XYZ file of N, CA and C in Angstrom:
606
model
N 2.593 -7.025 -4.426
C 3.906 -7.657 -4.426
C 3.798 -9.041 -5.044
N 4.701 -9.346 -5.961
C 4.670 -10.623 -6.634
C 5.281 -11.708 -5.765
N 4.666 -12.873 -5.807
C 5.191 -14.005 -5.052
C 6.270 -14.684 -5.880
N 7.282 -15.201 -5.209
C 8.368 -15.913 -5.865
C 7.815 -17.117 -6.625
N 8.116 -17.190 -7.920
C 7.585 -18.269 -8.746
C 8.099 -19.634 -8.311
N 9.216 -19.678 -7.576
C 9.733 -20.967 -7.127
C 8.811 -21.615 -6.108
N 7.832 -20.867 -5.593
C 6.895 -21.392 -4.605
C 5.722 -22.127 -5.253
N 5.640 -22.068 -6.586
C 4.528 -22.686 -7.302
C 5.051 -23.568 -8.427
N 4.230 -24.514 -8.826
C 4.572 -25.357 -9.963
C 3.337 -25.534 -10.838
N 3.578 -25.862 -12.100
C 2.499 -26.079 -13.068
C 2.547 -27.537 -13.518
N 1.392 -28.164 -13.521
C 1.300 -29.554 -13.976
C 0.048 -29.739 -14.823
N 0.026 -30.820 -15.575
C -1.176 -31.165 -16.326
C -2.252 -31.653 -15.359
N -3.488 -31.328 -15.669
C -4.598 -31.796 -14.845
C -4.777 -33.298 -15.002
N -5.274 -33.934 -13.958
C -5.613 -35.355 -14.032
C -7.033 -35.558 -13.505
N -7.483 -36.798 -13.513
C -8.880 -37.075 -13.179
C -9.219 -36.637 -11.760
N -8.228 -36.592 -10.868
C -8.490 -36.137 -9.495
C -8.795 -34.641 -9.422
N -8.533 -33.926 -10.510
C -8.805 -32.486 -10.565
C -10.187 -32.170 -11.134
N -10.940 -33.191 -11.552
C -12.182 -32.935 -12.277
C -13.177 -32.109 -11.469
N -13.427 -32.465 -10.222
C -14.393 -31.708 -9.418
C -13.956 -30.255 -9.269
N -12.664 -30.051 -9.074
C -12.118 -28.694 -8.972
C -12.352 -27.918 -10.264
N -12.074 -28.533 -11.408
C -12.244 -27.862 -12.700
C -13.710 -27.525 -12.942
N -14.595 -28.468 -12.652
C -16.034 -28.220 -12.843
C -16.480 -27.054 -11.963
N -16.055 -27.046 -10.709
C -16.444 -25.971 -9.792
C -15.973 -24.615 -10.296
N -14.710 -24.532 -10.716
C -14.174 -23.260 -11.189
C -14.899 -22.807 -12.445
N -15.157 -23.734 -13.362
C -15.801 -23.350 -14.617
C -17.241 -22.904 -14.402
N -17.859 -23.316 -13.304
C -19.236 -22.910 -13.008
C -19.308 -21.627 -12.184
N -18.160 -21.118 -11.744
C -18.161 -19.863 -11.000
C -18.612 -18.730 -11.915
N -19.193 -17.689 -11.322
C -19.680 -16.559 -12.117
C -18.741 -15.361 -12.050
N -17.479 -15.593 -11.670
C -16.540 -14.484 -11.604
C -16.389 -13.820 -12.967
N -16.429 -12.499 -12.964
C -16.226 -11.762 -14.201
C -17.457 -11.634 -15.071
N -18.575 -12.245 -14.649
C -19.798 -12.167 -15.437
C -20.761 -11.188 -14.789
N -21.160 -10.187 -15.553
C -22.031 -9.154 -14.996
C -23.466 -9.631 -14.840
N -23.828 -10.711 -15.522
C -25.220 -11.164 -15.501
C -25.412 -12.436 -14.688
N -24.408 -12.841 -13.920
C -24.551 -14.034 -13.104
C -24.145 -15.295 -13.832
N -24.165 -16.396 -13.110
C -23.721 -17.690 -13.621
C -24.676 -18.201 -14.703
N -24.192 -18.386 -15.944
C -25.078 -18.842 -17.012
C -25.539 -20.283 -16.830
N -24.892 -21.046 -15.956
C -25.276 -22.438 -15.724
C -26.255 -22.582 -14.562
N -26.526 -21.511 -13.842
C -27.276 -21.615 -12.594
C -28.655 -22.253 -12.775
N -29.307 -22.001 -13.896
C -30.659 -22.501 -14.099
C -30.716 -23.645 -15.105
N -29.554 -24.282 -15.352
C -29.523 -25.383 -16.295
C -30.074 -26.647 -15.651
N -30.552 -27.548 -16.501
C -31.102 -28.807 -16.001
C -29.979 -29.735 -15.549
N -30.348 -30.761 -14.809
C -29.368 -31.738 -14.341
C -28.674 -32.405 -15.522
N -29.403 -32.658 -16.585
C -28.802 -33.296 -17.764
C -27.785 -32.380 -18.429
N -28.105 -31.088 -18.515
C -27.173 -30.132 -19.102
C -25.906 -30.028 -18.266
N -26.059 -30.021 -16.941
C -24.892 -29.968 -16.068
C -24.061 -31.237 -16.186
N -24.717 -32.374 -16.423
C -23.987 -33.629 -16.648
C -23.155 -33.531 -17.920
N -23.725 -32.943 -18.962
C -22.990 -32.762 -20.218
C -21.813 -31.806 -20.025
N -22.028 -30.792 -19.206
C -20.931 -29.857 -18.914
C -19.778 -30.596 -18.230
N -20.095 -31.468 -17.312
C -19.056 -32.235 -16.622
C -18.272 -33.105 -17.607
N -18.991 -33.716 -18.549
C -18.325 -34.532 -19.567
C -17.418 -33.672 -20.454
N -17.862 -32.454 -20.752
C -17.022 -31.546 -21.527
C -15.746 -31.214 -20.776
N -15.871 -30.953 -19.478
C -14.686 -30.649 -18.682
C -13.748 -31.850 -18.624
N -14.302 -33.054 -18.621
C -13.478 -34.248 -18.574
C -12.648 -34.412 -19.850
N -13.160 -33.856 -20.960
C -12.416 -33.942 -22.218
C -11.068 -33.223 -22.130
N -10.956 -32.234 -21.250
C -9.691 -31.526 -21.094
C -8.674 -32.365 -20.318
N -9.125 -33.466 -19.733
C -8.254 -34.353 -18.962
C -8.028 -35.672 -19.683
N -9.118 -36.276 -20.146
C -9.031 -37.588 -20.788
C -9.178 -37.428 -22.295
N -8.061 -37.493 -22.992
C -8.055 -37.257 -24.435
C -8.872 -38.309 -25.189
N -9.033 -39.493 -24.584
C -9.778 -40.568 -25.246
C -11.238 -40.207 -25.451
N -11.725 -39.184 -24.734
C -13.125 -38.770 -24.872
C -13.334 -37.841 -26.066
N -12.245 -37.404 -26.703
C -12.353 -36.469 -27.825
C -12.752 -37.209 -29.099
N -14.013 -37.569 -29.172
C -14.529 -38.277 -30.337
C -15.787 -37.581 -30.830
N -16.099 -37.774 -32.111
C -17.287 -37.168 -32.696
C -16.998 -36.649 -34.083
N -17.957 -35.925 -34.637
C -17.813 -35.423 -36.005
C -17.548 -33.926 -36.054
N -17.809 -33.216 -34.969
C -17.602 -31.780 -34.960
C -16.180 -31.454 -34.514
N -15.667 -30.346 -35.024
C -14.280 -29.962 -34.756
C -14.009 -29.790 -33.270
N -14.919 -29.146 -32.521
C -14.697 -28.951 -31.084
C -14.600 -30.283 -30.364
N -15.341 -31.288 -30.824
C -15.342 -32.591 -30.159
C -13.989 -33.280 -30.235
N -13.260 -33.066 -31.314
C -12.037 -33.834 -31.553
C -10.755 -33.032 -31.400
N -10.839 -31.715 -31.263
C -9.618 -30.911 -31.201
C -8.864 -31.167 -29.894
N -7.536 -31.028 -29.909
C -6.749 -31.227 -28.683
C -7.127 -30.220 -27.610
N -7.271 -30.711 -26.385
C -7.657 -29.876 -25.248
C -6.670 -30.083 -24.110
N -6.436 -29.012 -23.358
C -5.452 -29.060 -22.287
C -5.988 -28.334 -21.058
N -5.614 -28.819 -19.894
C -5.877 -28.122 -18.633
C -4.608 -28.188 -17.803
N -4.152 -27.029 -17.335
C -2.966 -26.942 -16.498
C -3.360 -26.412 -15.127
N -2.804 -27.010 -14.101
C -3.079 -26.642 -12.719
C -1.839 -25.987 -12.121
N -2.028 -24.849 -11.479
C -0.957 -24.183 -10.746
C -1.128 -24.507 -9.270
N -0.098 -25.053 -8.650
C -0.190 -25.454 -7.251
C 0.918 -24.823 -6.422
N 0.652 -24.707 -5.126
C 1.695 -24.343 -4.186
C 2.575 -25.570 -3.960
N 3.879 -25.413 -4.111
C 4.771 -26.561 -3.991
C 4.702 -27.205 -2.617
N 4.626 -26.388 -1.588
C 4.693 -26.920 -0.227
C 3.404 -27.619 0.175
N 2.254 -26.993 -0.113
C 0.978 -27.532 0.351
C 0.236 -28.353 -0.707
N 0.666 -28.231 -1.978
C -0.013 -28.873 -3.118
C -1.401 -28.279 -3.374
N -1.713 -27.181 -2.710
C -3.008 -26.537 -2.910
C -3.114 -25.985 -4.323
N -4.275 -26.200 -4.947
C -4.527 -25.668 -6.285
C -4.853 -24.178 -6.171
N -4.072 -23.347 -6.822
C -4.308 -21.907 -6.750
C -4.495 -21.283 -8.134
N -4.447 -22.085 -9.187
C -4.633 -21.540 -10.524
C -5.024 -22.618 -11.516
N -5.695 -22.188 -12.573
C -6.158 -23.103 -13.621
C -6.194 -22.362 -14.945
N -5.704 -23.026 -15.995
C -5.904 -22.507 -17.341
C -6.307 -23.671 -18.232
N -7.308 -23.440 -19.062
C -7.807 -24.446 -19.997
C -7.768 -23.849 -21.393
N -7.315 -24.650 -22.360
C -7.213 -24.144 -23.720
C -7.349 -25.272 -24.733
N -7.672 -24.879 -25.967
C -7.907 -25.828 -27.040
C -7.096 -25.418 -28.262
N -6.646 -26.401 -29.042
C -6.049 -26.128 -30.345
C -7.134 -26.361 -31.390
N -7.658 -25.274 -31.914
C -8.782 -25.359 -32.834
C -8.325 -25.222 -34.285
N -9.196 -25.624 -35.210
C -8.866 -25.618 -36.635
C -10.028 -25.017 -37.413
N -9.877 -23.750 -37.784
C -10.939 -23.054 -38.494
C -11.187 -23.630 -39.889
N -10.216 -24.361 -40.434
C -10.380 -24.953 -41.765
C -11.098 -26.301 -41.725
N -11.380 -26.799 -40.549
C -12.098 -28.072 -40.411
C -13.501 -27.911 -40.996
N -13.980 -28.889 -41.774
C -15.315 -28.746 -42.394
C -16.451 -28.605 -41.396
N -16.247 -29.076 -40.171
C -17.284 -28.975 -39.149
C -16.857 -28.057 -38.006
N -16.129 -26.980 -38.352
C -15.739 -26.003 -37.340
C -16.987 -25.319 -36.784
N -17.025 -25.167 -35.465
C -18.178 -24.559 -34.797
C -17.832 -23.140 -34.352
N -18.588 -22.171 -34.839
C -18.331 -20.769 -34.504
C -18.884 -20.383 -33.139
N -19.956 -21.055 -32.698
C -20.589 -20.781 -31.404
C -21.003 -19.314 -31.253
N -21.285 -18.647 -32.358
C -21.689 -17.244 -32.291
C -20.552 -16.306 -31.955
N -19.327 -16.806 -31.988
C -18.155 -15.992 -31.675
C -17.307 -15.731 -32.914
N -16.782 -16.782 -33.501
C -15.769 -16.627 -34.539
C -16.326 -16.170 -35.886
N -17.636 -16.217 -36.036
C -18.235 -15.657 -37.253
C -18.265 -14.129 -37.199
N -17.874 -13.562 -36.064
C -17.853 -12.100 -35.922
C -16.539 -11.483 -36.429
N -15.545 -12.316 -36.753
C -14.222 -11.814 -37.108
C -13.875 -12.130 -38.556
N -13.142 -11.239 -39.227
C -12.669 -11.561 -40.577
C -11.764 -12.788 -40.550
N -11.945 -13.664 -41.495
C -11.127 -14.886 -41.566
C -9.638 -14.555 -41.686
N -9.318 -13.410 -42.261
C -7.922 -13.037 -42.480
C -7.164 -12.762 -41.173
N -7.887 -12.613 -40.064
C -7.223 -12.428 -38.777
C -6.578 -13.721 -38.289
N -7.000 -14.844 -38.847
C -6.544 -16.139 -38.390
C -5.523 -16.721 -39.358
N -4.632 -17.581 -38.878
C -3.587 -18.141 -39.740
C -4.163 -18.869 -40.950
N -3.443 -18.876 -42.060
C -3.930 -19.565 -43.262
C -4.232 -21.044 -43.032
N -3.445 -21.706 -42.143
C -3.701 -23.130 -41.903
C -4.897 -23.361 -40.985
N -5.508 -22.277 -40.490
C -6.713 -22.385 -39.677
C -6.493 -22.738 -38.229
N -5.262 -23.051 -37.832
C -4.986 -23.519 -36.469
C -4.723 -22.344 -35.529
N -5.373 -22.388 -34.378
C -5.139 -21.378 -33.354
C -5.478 -21.964 -31.995
N -4.985 -21.304 -30.963
C -5.270 -21.703 -29.586
C -6.375 -20.817 -29.036
N -7.371 -21.420 -28.431
C -8.444 -20.667 -27.772
C -8.343 -20.874 -26.262
N -8.187 -19.792 -25.524
C -8.203 -19.876 -24.061
C -9.655 -20.032 -23.608
N -9.942 -21.130 -22.929
C -11.310 -21.396 -22.499
C -11.570 -20.973 -21.058
N -10.543 -20.980 -20.233
C -10.710 -20.646 -18.820
C -9.370 -20.214 -18.239
N -9.396 -19.182 -17.433
C -8.213 -18.754 -16.687
C -8.688 -18.299 -15.315
N -8.136 -18.915 -14.276
C -8.562 -18.603 -12.912
C -7.366 -18.633 -11.987
N -7.303 -17.647 -11.095
C -6.320 -17.609 -10.022
C -7.083 -17.390 -8.725
N -6.720 -18.127 -7.680
C -7.377 -17.960 -6.377
C -7.277 -16.505 -5.937
N -8.362 -15.932 -5.396
C -8.384 -14.502 -5.050
C -7.200 -14.038 -4.214
N -6.769 -14.856 -3.265
C -5.674 -14.443 -2.384
C -4.311 -14.487 -3.080
N -4.271 -15.022 -4.298
C -3.009 -15.118 -5.036
C -2.970 -14.210 -6.264
N -3.966 -13.370 -6.420
C -4.039 -12.544 -7.627
C -3.082 -11.358 -7.565
N -2.804 -10.839 -8.771
C -1.919 -9.682 -8.960
C -0.507 -9.969 -8.447
N -0.085 -11.208 -8.631
C 1.276 -11.605 -8.264
C 2.012 -12.219 -9.457
N 1.456 -12.063 -10.636
C 2.117 -12.564 -11.839
C 1.824 -14.013 -12.165
N 0.915 -14.662 -11.429
C 0.666 -16.079 -11.650
C -0.164 -16.340 -12.910
N -1.123 -15.476 -13.215
C -1.883 -15.629 -14.456
C -0.961 -15.460 -15.656
N -0.059 -14.497 -15.561
C 0.917 -14.299 -16.631
C 1.775 -15.544 -16.806
N 2.173 -16.152 -15.704
C 2.991 -17.361 -15.788
C 2.232 -18.484 -16.505
N 0.955 -18.656 -16.190
C 0.160 -19.681 -16.868
C 0.035 -19.384 -18.359
N -0.194 -18.129 -18.706
C -0.352 -17.786 -20.120
C 0.966 -17.965 -20.878
N 2.080 -17.689 -20.230
C 3.376 -17.915 -20.855
C 3.608 -19.413 -21.093
N 3.153 -20.241 -20.167
C 3.274 -21.686 -20.342
C 2.455 -22.146 -21.538
N 1.278 -21.568 -21.725
C 0.463 -21.897 -22.897
C 1.211 -21.527 -24.176
N 1.867 -20.385 -24.178
C 2.646 -19.983 -25.355
C 3.727 -21.013 -25.674
N 4.402 -21.516 -24.649
C 5.432 -22.537 -24.855
C 4.836 -23.778 -25.529
N 3.679 -24.215 -25.034
C 3.037 -25.406 -25.588
C 2.576 -25.143 -27.017
N 2.059 -23.952 -27.268
C 1.647 -23.599 -28.628
C 2.819 -23.690 -29.593
N 3.939 -23.093 -29.222
C 5.099 -23.082 -30.105
C 5.614 -24.499 -30.363
N 5.582 -25.359 -29.349
C 6.007 -26.742 -29.534
C 5.111 -27.479 -30.521
N 3.867 -27.031 -30.634
C 2.897 -27.672 -31.529
C 2.674 -26.868 -32.813
N 3.523 -25.866 -33.042
C 3.438 -25.030 -34.247
C 2.078 -24.357 -34.381
N 1.517 -23.955 -33.248
C 0.290 -23.158 -33.230
C 0.724 -21.731 -32.920
N 0.482 -20.817 -33.864
C 1.124 -19.506 -33.798
C 0.181 -18.346 -33.505
N -1.053 -18.659 -33.107
C -1.977 -17.602 -32.710
C -2.795 -18.042 -31.520
N -2.991 -17.136 -30.572
C -3.834 -17.391 -29.407
C -4.992 -16.409 -29.419
N -6.194 -16.915 -29.161
C -7.396 -16.085 -29.078
C -7.944 -16.141 -27.655
N -8.414 -15.007 -27.168
C -9.072 -14.973 -25.867
C -10.098 -13.848 -25.858
N -11.030 -13.900 -24.925
C -11.956 -12.773 -24.743
C -12.372 -12.690 -23.288
N -12.843 -11.531 -22.917
C -13.359 -11.312 -21.565
C -14.408 -10.221 -21.641
N -15.197 -10.079 -20.581
C -16.168 -8.987 -20.574
C -15.446 -7.662 -20.730
N -16.045 -6.775 -21.480
C -15.397 -5.505 -21.813
C -15.096 -4.667 -20.581
N -15.792 -4.929 -19.483
C -15.578 -4.156 -18.253
C -14.480 -4.741 -17.362
N -13.914 -5.877 -17.762
C -12.893 -6.536 -16.947
C -11.538 -5.898 -17.240
N -11.343 -4.702 -16.718
C -10.180 -3.891 -17.086
C -8.851 -4.502 -16.653
N -8.825 -5.184 -15.516
C -7.560 -5.753 -15.036
C -7.059 -6.846 -15.978
N -7.959 -7.755 -16.363
C -7.561 -8.842 -17.268
C -7.210 -8.288 -18.644
N -7.960 -7.296 -19.083
C -7.651 -6.665 -20.367
C -6.249 -6.060 -20.342
N -5.915 -5.353 -19.264
C -4.593 -4.732 -19.157
C -3.489 -5.785 -19.150
N -3.726 -6.910 -18.480
C -2.732 -7.972 -18.449
C -2.458 -8.510 -19.847
N -3.541 -8.737 -20.608
C -3.374 -9.264 -21.960
C -2.657 -8.276 -22.872
N -2.991 -7.016 -22.757
C -2.311 -6.015 -23.577
C -0.823 -5.967 -23.239
N -0.503 -6.093 -21.967
C 0.897 -6.088 -21.544
C 1.639 -7.296 -22.100
N 0.929 -8.407 -22.286
C 1.530 -9.628 -22.823
C 1.639 -9.622 -24.338
N 1.156 -8.563 -24.978
C 1.289 -8.462 -26.424
C 0.060 -8.837 -27.226
N -1.083 -9.007 -26.550
C -2.330 -9.288 -27.267
C -2.850 -8.011 -27.926
N -3.586 -8.187 -29.019
C -4.166 -7.074 -29.750
C -5.693 -7.191 -29.728
N -6.363 -6.089 -29.476
C -7.830 -6.082 -29.510
C -8.297 -6.180 -30.958
N -9.201 -7.116 -31.237
C -9.747 -7.238 -32.590
C -11.230 -6.866 -32.662
N -11.892 -6.818 -31.501
C -13.312 -6.453 -31.536
C -13.818 -6.283 -30.116
N -14.748 -5.359 -29.923
C -15.531 -5.258 -28.704
C -16.997 -5.209 -29.104
N -17.766 -6.134 -28.580
C -19.177 -6.210 -28.945
C -19.770 -7.499 -28.422
N -21.085 -7.717 -28.667
C -21.736 -8.930 -28.171
C -21.233 -10.169 -28.900
N -21.070 -11.258 -28.135
C -20.713 -12.545 -28.725
C -21.884 -13.504 -28.580
N -21.632 -14.785 -28.684
C -22.719 -15.756 -28.729
C -23.615 -15.758 -27.515
N -23.079 -15.381 -26.346
C -23.898 -15.357 -25.134
C -24.611 -14.030 -24.935
N -24.422 -13.086 -25.873
C -25.096 -11.800 -25.800
C -24.394 -10.755 -24.967
N -23.341 -11.134 -24.239
C -22.621 -10.181 -23.413
C -21.617 -9.386 -24.248
N -21.375 -8.152 -23.841
C -20.392 -7.310 -24.527
C -19.002 -7.743 -24.075
N -18.217 -8.225 -25.016
C -16.896 -8.746 -24.680
C -15.836 -8.146 -25.600
N -14.618 -8.076 -25.052
C -13.465 -7.648 -25.838
C -12.692 -8.891 -26.245
N -12.487 -9.037 -27.532
C -11.759 -10.177 -28.088
C -10.358 -9.740 -28.482
N -9.379 -10.599 -28.186
C -7.986 -10.273 -28.461
C -7.276 -11.474 -29.066
N -6.200 -11.203 -29.804
C -5.363 -12.263 -30.334
C -3.897 -11.906 -30.107
N -3.064 -12.933 -30.066
C -1.618 -12.742 -30.021
C -0.989 -13.646 -31.072
N -0.155 -13.059 -31.913
C 0.539 -13.805 -32.956
C 1.934 -14.139 -32.439
N 2.168 -15.404 -32.157
C 3.408 -15.805 -31.526
C 4.602 -15.711 -32.455
N 4.388 -15.819 -33.756
C 5.499 -15.747 -34.690
C 6.010 -14.315 -34.871
N 5.332 -13.349 -34.261
C 5.767 -11.963 -34.366
C 6.582 -11.542 -33.146
N 6.778 -12.462 -32.190
C 7.505 -12.115 -30.970
C 8.904 -12.680 -30.992
């Protein structure tokens, strides 16, 4: 049964959400091989925290590589009454035409023609809903909000991927109009299904 959307609100993440975002991003949900960060060094985990902070503090988006400077967003879904965080979505506006675009072992697997001529697309980096709130349409609500932000910024394609065995998330994306473009190993070696949605076709 879906929960009434009036019971939840979506807001931009702020610095007080950083510990929450780091914790969620380090969870191993949906990964068949366990948490890839579990055996990382303290320095690597520190760098991960700084990366997560970039989704909150835009002033940190500096450097020479495209991922370092591209716009990043984090949205928090909360219960209106309790203010409890029950959902998170993180996404980036990337530019494949940037001279220092980073493929990360992912985007070199796809024909360039799948992406817009201007090179701009949205990449979903994280989507999480609290277990007790799942299958109530809240993930769909977050993804629809991302579409709104994309359209306001004239970004007309969204890319996402998940493990090929994650049938529930795959079904949700297909229902939202995403198209499968590939199933196979990506940069982390796991078998994943990659999908895109062209917003100008809706």
